[in-house]
Coordinates of C-alpha atoms in Angstrom, one line a residue:
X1 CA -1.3 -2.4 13.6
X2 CA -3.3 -1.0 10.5
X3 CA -1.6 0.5 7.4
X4 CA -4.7 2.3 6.2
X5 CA -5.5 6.2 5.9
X6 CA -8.4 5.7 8.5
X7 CA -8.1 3.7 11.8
X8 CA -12.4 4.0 11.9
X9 CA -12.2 0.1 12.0
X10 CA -10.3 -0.1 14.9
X11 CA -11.8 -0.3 18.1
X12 CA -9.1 1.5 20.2
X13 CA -10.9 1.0 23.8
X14 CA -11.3 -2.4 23.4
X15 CA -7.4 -2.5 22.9
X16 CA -6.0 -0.2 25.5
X17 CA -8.9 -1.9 28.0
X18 CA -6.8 -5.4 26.9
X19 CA -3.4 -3.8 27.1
X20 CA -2.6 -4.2 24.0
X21 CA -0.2 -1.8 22.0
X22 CA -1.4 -0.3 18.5
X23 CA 0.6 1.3 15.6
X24 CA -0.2 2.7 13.1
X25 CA 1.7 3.2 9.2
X26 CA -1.0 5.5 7.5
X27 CA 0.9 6.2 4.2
X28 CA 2.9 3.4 4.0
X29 CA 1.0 2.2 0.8
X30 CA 0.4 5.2 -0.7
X31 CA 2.1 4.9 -3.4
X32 CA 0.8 1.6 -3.8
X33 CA -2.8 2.5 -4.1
X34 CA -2.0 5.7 -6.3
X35 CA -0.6 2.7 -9.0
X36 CA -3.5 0.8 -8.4
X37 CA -6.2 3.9 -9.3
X38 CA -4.2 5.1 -12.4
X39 CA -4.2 1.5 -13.2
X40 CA -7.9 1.3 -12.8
X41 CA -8.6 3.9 -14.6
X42 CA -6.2 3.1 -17.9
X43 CA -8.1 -0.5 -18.3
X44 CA -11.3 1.7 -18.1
X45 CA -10.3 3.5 -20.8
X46 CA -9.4 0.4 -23.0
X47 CA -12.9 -0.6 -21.7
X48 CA -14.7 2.0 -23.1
X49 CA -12.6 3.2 -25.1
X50 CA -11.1 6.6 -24.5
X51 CA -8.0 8.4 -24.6
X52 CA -6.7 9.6 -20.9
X53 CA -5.2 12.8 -22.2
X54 CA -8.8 13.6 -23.1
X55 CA -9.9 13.3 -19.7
X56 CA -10.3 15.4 -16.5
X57 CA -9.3 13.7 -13.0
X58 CA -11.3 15.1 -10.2
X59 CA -9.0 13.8 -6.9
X60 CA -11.0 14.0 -3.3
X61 CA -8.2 14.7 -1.2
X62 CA -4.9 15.2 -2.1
X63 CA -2.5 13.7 0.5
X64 CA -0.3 10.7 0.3
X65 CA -2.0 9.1 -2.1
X66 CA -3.9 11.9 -4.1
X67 CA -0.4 13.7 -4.7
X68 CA 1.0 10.8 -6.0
X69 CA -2.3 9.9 -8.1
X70 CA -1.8 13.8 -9.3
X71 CA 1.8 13.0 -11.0
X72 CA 0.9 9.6 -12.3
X73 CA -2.1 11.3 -14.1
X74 CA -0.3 14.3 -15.5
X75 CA 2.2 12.2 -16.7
X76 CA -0.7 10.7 -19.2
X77 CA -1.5 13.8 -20.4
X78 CA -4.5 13.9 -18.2
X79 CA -6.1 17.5 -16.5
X80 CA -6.6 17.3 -13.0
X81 CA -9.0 19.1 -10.7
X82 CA -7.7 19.1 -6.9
X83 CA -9.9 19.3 -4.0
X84 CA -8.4 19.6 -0.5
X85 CA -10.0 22.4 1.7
X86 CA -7.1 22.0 4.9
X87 CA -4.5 22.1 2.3
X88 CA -5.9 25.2 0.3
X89 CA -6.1 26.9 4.1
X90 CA -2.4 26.4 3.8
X91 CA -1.3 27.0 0.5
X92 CA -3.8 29.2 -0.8
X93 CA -6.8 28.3 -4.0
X94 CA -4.4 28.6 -6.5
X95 CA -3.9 25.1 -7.2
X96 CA -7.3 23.8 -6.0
X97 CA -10.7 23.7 -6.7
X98 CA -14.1 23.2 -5.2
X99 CA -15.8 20.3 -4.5
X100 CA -18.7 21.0 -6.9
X101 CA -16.0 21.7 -9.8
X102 CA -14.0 18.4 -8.7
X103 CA -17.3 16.4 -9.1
X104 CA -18.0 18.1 -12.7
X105 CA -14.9 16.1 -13.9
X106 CA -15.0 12.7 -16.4
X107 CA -13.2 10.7 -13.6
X108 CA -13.9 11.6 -9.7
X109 CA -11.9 9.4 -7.0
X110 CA -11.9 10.2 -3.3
X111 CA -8.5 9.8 -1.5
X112 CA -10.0 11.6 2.5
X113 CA -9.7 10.3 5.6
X114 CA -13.1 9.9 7.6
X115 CA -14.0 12.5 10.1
X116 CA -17.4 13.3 11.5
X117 CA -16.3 16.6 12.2
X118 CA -14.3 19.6 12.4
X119 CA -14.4 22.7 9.9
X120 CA -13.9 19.8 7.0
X121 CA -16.1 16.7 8.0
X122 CA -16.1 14.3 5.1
X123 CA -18.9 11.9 6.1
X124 CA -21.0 11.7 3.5
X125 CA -18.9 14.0 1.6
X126 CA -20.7 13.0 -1.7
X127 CA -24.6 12.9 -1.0
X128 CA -27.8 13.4 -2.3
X129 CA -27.7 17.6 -2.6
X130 CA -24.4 17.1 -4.3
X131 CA -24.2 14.5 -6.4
X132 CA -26.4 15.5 -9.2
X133 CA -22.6 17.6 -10.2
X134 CA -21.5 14.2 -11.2
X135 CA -22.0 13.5 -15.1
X136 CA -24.1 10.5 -16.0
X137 CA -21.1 9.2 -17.9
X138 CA -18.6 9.9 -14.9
X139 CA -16.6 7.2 -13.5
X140 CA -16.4 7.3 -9.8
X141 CA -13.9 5.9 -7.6
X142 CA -13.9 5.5 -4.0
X143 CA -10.4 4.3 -2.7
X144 CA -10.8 6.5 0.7
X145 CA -13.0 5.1 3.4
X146 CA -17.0 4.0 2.9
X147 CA -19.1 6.5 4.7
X148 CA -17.1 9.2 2.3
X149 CA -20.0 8.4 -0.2
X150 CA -23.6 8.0 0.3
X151 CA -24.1 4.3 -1.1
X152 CA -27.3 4.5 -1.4
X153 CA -27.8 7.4 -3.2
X154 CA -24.4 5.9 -5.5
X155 CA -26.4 2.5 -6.1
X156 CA -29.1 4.8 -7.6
X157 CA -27.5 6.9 -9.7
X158 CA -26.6 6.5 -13.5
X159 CA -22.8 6.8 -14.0
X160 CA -20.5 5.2 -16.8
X161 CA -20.9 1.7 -15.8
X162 CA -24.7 1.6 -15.3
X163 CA -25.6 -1.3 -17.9
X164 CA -29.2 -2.4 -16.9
X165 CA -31.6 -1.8 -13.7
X166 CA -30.1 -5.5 -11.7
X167 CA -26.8 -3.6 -11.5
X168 CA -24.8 -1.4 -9.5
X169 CA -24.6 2.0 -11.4
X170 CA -20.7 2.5 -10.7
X171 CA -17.5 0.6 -11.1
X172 CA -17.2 -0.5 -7.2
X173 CA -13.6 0.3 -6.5
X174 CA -13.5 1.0 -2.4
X175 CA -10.2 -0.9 -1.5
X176 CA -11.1 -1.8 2.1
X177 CA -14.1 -3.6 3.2
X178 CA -13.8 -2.1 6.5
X179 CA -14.7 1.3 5.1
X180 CA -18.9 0.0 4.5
X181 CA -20.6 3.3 5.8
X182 CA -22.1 0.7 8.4
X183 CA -18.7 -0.6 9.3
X184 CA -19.5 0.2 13.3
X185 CA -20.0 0.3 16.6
X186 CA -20.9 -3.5 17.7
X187 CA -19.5 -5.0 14.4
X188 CA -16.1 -2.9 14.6
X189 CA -15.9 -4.5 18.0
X190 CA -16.1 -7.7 17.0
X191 CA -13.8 -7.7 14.2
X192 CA -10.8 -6.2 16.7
X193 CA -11.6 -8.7 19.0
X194 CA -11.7 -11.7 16.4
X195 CA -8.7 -10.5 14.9
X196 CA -6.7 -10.2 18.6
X197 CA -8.3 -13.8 19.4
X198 CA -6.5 -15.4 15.9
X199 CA -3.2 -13.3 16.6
X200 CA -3.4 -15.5 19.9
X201 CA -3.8 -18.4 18.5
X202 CA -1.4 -18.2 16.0
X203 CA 1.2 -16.5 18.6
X204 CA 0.4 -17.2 21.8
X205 CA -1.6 -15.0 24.3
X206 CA 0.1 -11.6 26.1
X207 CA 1.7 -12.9 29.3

């Protein structure tokens, strides 16, 4: 089973061609996450020293985790800029905004699933003709899935915690390491199997 927003790191043929069953509880630890990004982002502020209620929040999705991320940050006094295309299809553009005014924000964290395509792919959602929107004193946070963000235009950029050219120019806070950009194919196969083959030893094989 996985508990996660995307299932991109499971390798559902190699399951169903072993017969065994898969579940999944995508939202289960929204909430959970949500506390863990506001809580993030108040010891940045101590960090740096800045006052939240001074701050705009730019959230990347707003589903079971970026709703909840929305009332924990209003309740701080903080603005927030909402970015969720399928949703605004639904609801209308009153509440949200685009991705280029969601980026402009002091604080940008991305809470999307990871699709390839559709009328709303989010693969490299944030990339090179985009992210020059970002401020150089942003703080980004990815809590969604790797391939979201372009990495290696991220590693390159000046944002808030760039401190000297031998570090990473953002506060690294992608909660899975299953959602690397090059999280795929071969190795995404051998990560379901290896975790199927420990299952087994732990449980027993499927007789």
């Amino acid at each position: 089973g996985s508990t996660v927003a995307g299932l991109d790191h499971i390798d559902k043929n190699y399951l169903e061609d072993n017969g065994i069953a898969f579940s999944s509880a995508q939202g289960c630890n929204a909430n959970a996450v949500s506390e863990y990004v506001i809580s993030a982002i108040a010891n940045l502020s101590k960090d740096y020293g800045f006052k939240l209620s001074n701050k705009t929040l730019g959230i990347i999705g707003v589903g079971n985790v970026g709703r909840r991320l929305e009332v924990k940050a209003k309740q701080l006094g903080m603005k927030t800029l909402l970015n969720d295309p399928p949703r605004e299809a639904l609801e209308g553009s009153d509440n949200f905004t685009s991705l280029e005014s969601a980026l402009s924000a002091d604080i940008v964290t991305f809470h999307t699933p990871l699709t390839y395509s559709g009328p709303h792919p989010t693969y490299k959602l944030l990339d090179s003709h985009n992210f020059k929107h970002i401020n150089n004193d942003a703080i980004v946070i990815n809590a969604a899935r790797g391939g979201i963000i372009n990495e290696m235009v991220w590693e390159t950029t000046q944002t808030k915690a760039w401190e000297d050219g031998n570090t990473y120019p953002y506060y690294p806070l992608d909660i899975s390491s299953a959602s690397h950009p090059f999280y795929t194919g071969k190795q995404k196969i051998i990560d379901t199997g290896g975790r199927v083959q420990k299952f087994e030893e732990r449980f027993g094989k499927k007789k």
